């Protein structure tokens, strides 16, 4: 019998393209956005307009729709975003930012992004009637449009925080906003981001649709619709996830993370929150016990931060020493004070307090971070154990935040559980200007500072002026070492860690934008 | 009756004015909103300017007069945080809260009246004993705990009802039960003791002697007389549910007034707090007025006495 290969070859030739079709399709065609993803956030934004925003949490929503010139990528590396390129130059001895915009970027209403839109964003952010962030533009002298895709920001003096804040400006659609006005814009915002606004029901949900003309074809959502539900109560959010009402949740309660890790078909991931916790202490006047560096160091030796992270926070914290891992100027050689209560008692004795002393200790009772109240209690219990006997006073958030501000009469008179975010990837410049630099009324320095050190003041001021990134990193390392040695401007403790959970039918890659809640790359598996 | 109602309306208006003064003063005593509105590094000039723009630099009594003048025309000012009219924010949330409070109240009455009546009728019997245990449990279990328990059982384990949300009848069941659970206990006790009094009264004995069917005596004659104290309670509880639904609203992510106002309290958003509390006060006064009117309907002697 003679076998003919001709039909086999013919069949192979016929079916081969069909067999390869899925691969060809995936390789060449853009990713199709289909389906609806429902997620749950623990907190809700108030404003959808980045310029009028009044709180960091607002980014949870507007961060899905609006974009900046640069942003950190998932590896916390700052990358050009709407800016194709940018550099710091000098003109007449003053710095300027020379920025070229990316071509082909469109707003959700179809308007092309131009330098005029950033000029408009700058004008709005400099207007005290519109924005509470005008001080971020205080060092800017003028905005110059070179051509539709090229502009310059001229500074009166160097402003390093401009760099640290991702060049501060958000792309705002000038023509659309001028046409509809602020109020209508709030109801129907338009940005350049991957998600287009559909509707919002306050205290309930916000709906988005993937923007088909989004400029970034590589890093974009592959699901058509996104619904963000607002579920503030931890256990309800967990229940919503377990009953499949939502497929992704933020802020898994720390006590339930181990349980979530064991759930079949569920993925969990943890990320450092852009908040830096520390303990302020009154080191302003010689009458204060904490004026003596040995007492401040005693406190540093007295508190077992690692144990607090492990046992109070269920591991949901990352210890940091002045500058967190991944932040600009992070120095892995800078080691934390070890837990050594014996050494703490010795230092107290040397400082003239063999029997310890009583001090007021202020704790936040309406936490902004998980278990913050309990962590504060643990700090003060450890302090009391070596002789820094805390008389703990609880404060709710409004009282706490007013109490810490130096604009009020007087200043704190003991220990104070505190926090000031360095952002993501993180740069401590703004925070240090606020709590390491001495308080200078009316000048913006030391808004919550209870410390005064002329050497550190000069270095922090230099840091504020420094826009060159390597120079800035070196300066941060220098300040961090001095600050750590002198326990100046507070004792740094930990950065909270936030954990998300999603079903394995969801694809999600966390971008640090919107405090890791950016739905930049999210989709549903087919 | 008209004179009585006019007096009640006047008293209600005075109560609302009193409530507006109290909430205005107390909210301002609670702290400075500026610290929460501006970033930590905001310069002093901006702090002063914001204070001036919001009118917070003026004497308290001037601030109140301006507030009262605007409030009379329905302008409670813009929310500091949401930057939209505070009244609009409250009114948008009000239907959800009223819906929840009405359903919570209906649930509590639906349980309390039959259990209370049967407990009184079968005094010392098994229904009475169960009713008392039920009442005790009701008062011992706070709404947040009941809410979480209901979510655990009916949403997670049985998967019968949604754990959160607003819009469909099924989403209303668990929040309404959580809100209505606590009043069930008190209402059951009120109905039981009122029924015991009425069932021992002369006119009930006379009805029995005349051979009136027991069912008619209990559910028509006795219950109608026993309803007066219950109605008083309902007015108070309805108002309390409107103002106190915050916990249940938070647990079930229910977009109501309570949650909005409490969040506004924490962020020192005075216009929202004032608009929310004043509206709750108005609803409180209206619900009490309705209770007063219902007295007359239930018991003609009260109406005639007036």
Short mmCIF file of C-alpha atoms in Angstrom, two decimals, chain A residues 27-228:
data_model
loop_
_atom_site.label_atom_id
_atom_site.label_comp_id
_atom_site.label_asym_id
_atom_site.label_seq_id
_atom_site.Cartn_x
_atom_site.Cartn_y
_atom_site.Cartn_z
CA UNK A 27 0.95 39.46 18.82
CA UNK A 28 -0.38 41.99 16.38
CA UNK A 29 -3.77 43.34 17.37
CA UNK A 30 -4.20 45.80 20.22
CA UNK A 31 -5.54 44.31 23.42
CA UNK A 32 -9.31 44.36 23.34
CA UNK A 33 -11.04 45.96 26.29
CA UNK A 34 -14.09 43.95 27.25
CA UNK A 35 -16.10 43.15 30.36
CA UNK A 36 -16.61 44.95 33.65
CA UNK A 37 -14.40 44.90 36.69
CA UNK A 38 -15.82 45.90 40.06
CA UNK A 39 -13.40 46.86 42.80
CA UNK A 40 -13.85 48.21 46.33
CA UNK A 41 -11.89 51.02 47.96
CA UNK A 42 -11.98 51.72 51.69
CA UNK A 43 -12.02 55.48 51.28
CA UNK A 44 -13.59 57.95 48.93
CA UNK A 45 -12.26 60.98 47.13
CA UNK A 46 -14.07 64.26 47.50
CA UNK A 47 -12.90 66.28 44.49
CA UNK A 48 -12.36 64.91 41.00
CA UNK A 49 -10.41 67.97 39.86
CA UNK A 50 -6.71 67.59 40.78
CA UNK A 51 -6.22 71.34 41.13
CA UNK A 52 -9.11 71.73 43.59
CA UNK A 53 -8.27 68.57 45.48
CA UNK A 54 -7.96 68.98 49.22
CA UNK A 55 -6.64 65.61 50.36
CA UNK A 56 -4.32 62.85 49.24
CA UNK A 57 -7.22 60.41 49.13
CA UNK A 58 -8.68 62.39 46.21
CA UNK A 59 -6.02 60.76 44.05
CA UNK A 60 -7.83 57.42 44.42
CA UNK A 61 -10.37 58.65 41.88
CA UNK A 62 -8.79 61.46 39.89
CA UNK A 63 -5.56 59.48 39.60
CA UNK A 64 -7.41 57.10 37.26
CA UNK A 65 -8.33 59.93 34.87
CA UNK A 66 -5.58 62.54 35.07
CA UNK A 67 -1.88 62.39 34.40
CA UNK A 68 1.32 64.26 35.14
CA UNK A 69 4.48 64.97 33.19
CA UNK A 70 6.44 62.26 34.99
CA UNK A 71 5.45 59.46 37.33
CA UNK A 72 6.97 56.52 39.17
CA UNK A 73 6.68 53.16 37.44
CA UNK A 74 5.88 49.88 39.25
CA UNK A 75 9.55 49.55 40.17
CA UNK A 76 9.36 53.04 41.74
CA UNK A 77 11.63 54.46 39.05
CA UNK A 78 10.56 57.92 37.95
CA UNK A 79 9.78 57.78 34.21
CA UNK A 80 8.70 60.36 31.66
CA UNK A 81 4.97 60.22 31.18
CA UNK A 82 3.24 63.08 29.39
CA UNK A 83 6.69 64.66 29.11
CA UNK A 84 8.69 63.14 26.31
CA UNK A 85 11.78 64.69 27.84
CA UNK A 86 12.68 67.31 30.42
CA UNK A 87 15.78 68.82 31.91
CA UNK A 88 16.85 71.44 34.40
CA UNK A 89 18.69 74.30 32.72
CA UNK A 90 19.96 77.66 33.85
CA UNK A 91 19.24 81.12 32.46
CA UNK A 92 20.66 84.31 33.96
CA UNK A 93 21.76 82.36 36.99
CA UNK A 94 18.24 81.07 37.66
CA UNK A 95 17.01 77.52 37.06
CA UNK A 96 14.37 76.60 34.52
CA UNK A 97 12.65 73.39 33.55
CA UNK A 98 12.68 72.76 29.83
CA UNK A 99 9.90 70.33 28.95
CA UNK A 100 8.90 68.66 25.68
CA UNK A 101 5.47 67.07 25.59
CA UNK A 102 4.70 63.68 24.13
CA UNK A 103 3.06 63.82 20.69
CA UNK A 104 -0.40 62.41 20.01
CA UNK A 105 -1.81 62.60 23.53
CA UNK A 106 -5.53 63.33 23.60
CA UNK A 107 -8.00 64.28 26.28
CA UNK A 108 -11.09 62.13 26.70
CA UNK A 109 -13.14 64.67 24.73
CA UNK A 110 -10.77 64.41 21.76
CA UNK A 111 -8.83 67.68 22.33
CA UNK A 112 -5.09 67.28 21.76
CA UNK A 113 -2.78 67.90 24.72
CA UNK A 114 -0.64 71.01 24.24
CA UNK A 115 1.59 73.31 26.27
CA UNK A 116 -1.41 75.65 26.65
CA UNK A 117 -3.09 73.02 28.82
CA UNK A 118 -0.13 72.97 31.19
CA UNK A 119 0.02 76.76 31.23
CA UNK A 120 -3.66 76.69 32.20
CA UNK A 121 -2.95 74.05 34.88
CA UNK A 122 -0.15 76.25 36.22
CA UNK A 123 -2.40 79.35 36.30
CA UNK A 124 -5.11 77.45 38.17
CA UNK A 125 -2.67 75.93 40.64
CA UNK A 126 -1.29 79.40 41.34
CA UNK A 127 -4.76 80.83 42.02
CA UNK A 128 -5.57 80.86 45.75
CA UNK A 129 -9.30 80.95 45.00
CA UNK A 130 -9.04 77.61 43.23
CA UNK A 131 -6.18 75.65 44.75
CA UNK A 132 -4.78 74.99 48.19
CA UNK A 133 -1.50 73.99 46.55
CA UNK A 134 -0.42 77.47 45.43
CA UNK A 135 2.65 77.32 47.64
CA UNK A 136 4.01 74.58 45.38
CA UNK A 137 4.26 77.21 42.64
CA UNK A 138 5.69 79.93 44.90
CA UNK A 139 9.22 79.59 43.50
CA UNK A 140 8.04 79.81 39.88
CA UNK A 141 8.70 83.13 38.17
CA UNK A 142 6.86 82.55 34.91
CA UNK A 143 5.58 79.97 32.46
CA UNK A 144 6.80 80.20 28.88
CA UNK A 145 5.20 78.41 25.92
CA UNK A 146 7.82 77.80 23.24
CA UNK A 147 5.60 75.86 20.84
CA UNK A 148 2.50 73.65 21.22
CA UNK A 149 4.60 70.76 22.51
CA UNK A 150 7.38 72.63 24.23
CA UNK A 151 7.32 74.87 27.32
CA UNK A 152 9.60 76.19 30.03
CA UNK A 153 9.00 76.87 33.70
CA UNK A 154 11.25 79.65 34.97
CA UNK A 155 12.11 79.73 38.67
CA UNK A 156 13.05 82.65 40.89
CA UNK A 157 15.25 80.23 42.81
CA UNK A 158 15.84 76.50 42.88
CA UNK A 159 12.90 74.36 44.04
CA UNK A 160 13.79 70.72 44.61
CA UNK A 161 10.28 69.87 45.75
CA UNK A 162 9.10 70.58 42.21
CA UNK A 163 11.11 67.59 41.06
CA UNK A 164 10.14 65.49 44.07
CA UNK A 165 6.45 66.15 43.33
CA UNK A 166 6.66 64.80 39.78
CA UNK A 167 6.84 68.37 38.37
CA UNK A 168 3.62 69.13 40.30
CA UNK A 169 1.31 69.91 37.35
CA UNK A 170 -1.57 67.78 36.09
CA UNK A 171 -2.73 67.98 32.48
CA UNK A 172 -5.96 70.00 32.50
CA UNK A 173 -8.05 70.48 29.34
CA UNK A 174 -7.98 74.26 28.94
CA UNK A 175 -10.55 74.66 26.18
CA UNK A 176 -13.04 72.24 27.70
CA UNK A 177 -12.75 73.77 31.18
CA UNK A 178 -13.12 77.29 29.89
CA UNK A 179 -16.21 76.22 28.04
CA UNK A 180 -17.97 74.30 30.85
CA UNK A 181 -16.65 75.98 34.02
CA UNK A 182 -15.39 74.46 37.30
CA UNK A 183 -18.70 73.13 38.59
CA UNK A 184 -19.62 71.30 35.40
CA UNK A 185 -16.07 70.00 35.13
CA UNK A 186 -16.39 68.45 38.58
CA UNK A 187 -19.50 66.61 37.38
CA UNK A 188 -17.94 65.52 34.08
CA UNK A 189 -14.15 65.61 34.38
CA UNK A 190 -11.95 65.08 31.37
CA UNK A 191 -8.32 64.03 31.53
CA UNK A 192 -5.76 62.17 29.43
CA UNK A 193 -5.61 59.04 31.60
CA UNK A 194 -6.55 55.45 30.82
CA UNK A 195 -10.03 55.79 32.34
CA UNK A 196 -12.84 58.01 31.11
CA UNK A 197 -15.39 59.27 33.62
CA UNK A 198 -18.92 57.83 33.23
CA UNK A 199 -20.85 58.59 36.42
CA UNK A 200 -20.53 59.03 40.15
CA UNK A 201 -22.82 58.43 43.09
CA UNK A 202 -21.28 60.01 46.18
CA UNK A 203 -20.70 57.58 49.10
CA UNK A 204 -21.51 54.73 46.77
CA UNK A 205 -19.52 54.29 43.57
CA UNK A 206 -17.77 55.81 40.58
CA UNK A 207 -17.90 54.34 37.07
CA UNK A 208 -15.29 54.58 34.36
CA UNK A 209 -14.87 53.37 30.81
CA UNK A 210 -11.53 52.51 29.22
CA UNK A 211 -10.34 55.34 26.98
CA UNK A 212 -9.97 53.88 23.48
CA UNK A 213 -7.64 56.65 22.28
CA UNK A 214 -5.32 56.39 25.26
CA UNK A 215 -1.80 57.24 24.17
CA UNK A 216 -0.03 54.48 26.10
CA UNK A 217 -0.76 51.31 24.19
CA UNK A 218 1.66 49.26 26.27
CA UNK A 219 0.48 49.95 29.79
CA UNK A 220 -3.27 50.26 29.70
CA UNK A 221 -6.39 48.53 30.99
CA UNK A 222 -7.71 45.57 29.07
CA UNK A 223 -11.14 45.65 30.64
CA UNK A 224 -13.83 47.91 29.20
CA UNK A 225 -15.62 49.11 32.33
CA UNK A 226 -14.44 49.81 35.83
CA UNK A 227 -16.70 50.32 38.84
CA UNK A 228 -15.12 51.47 42.08
#
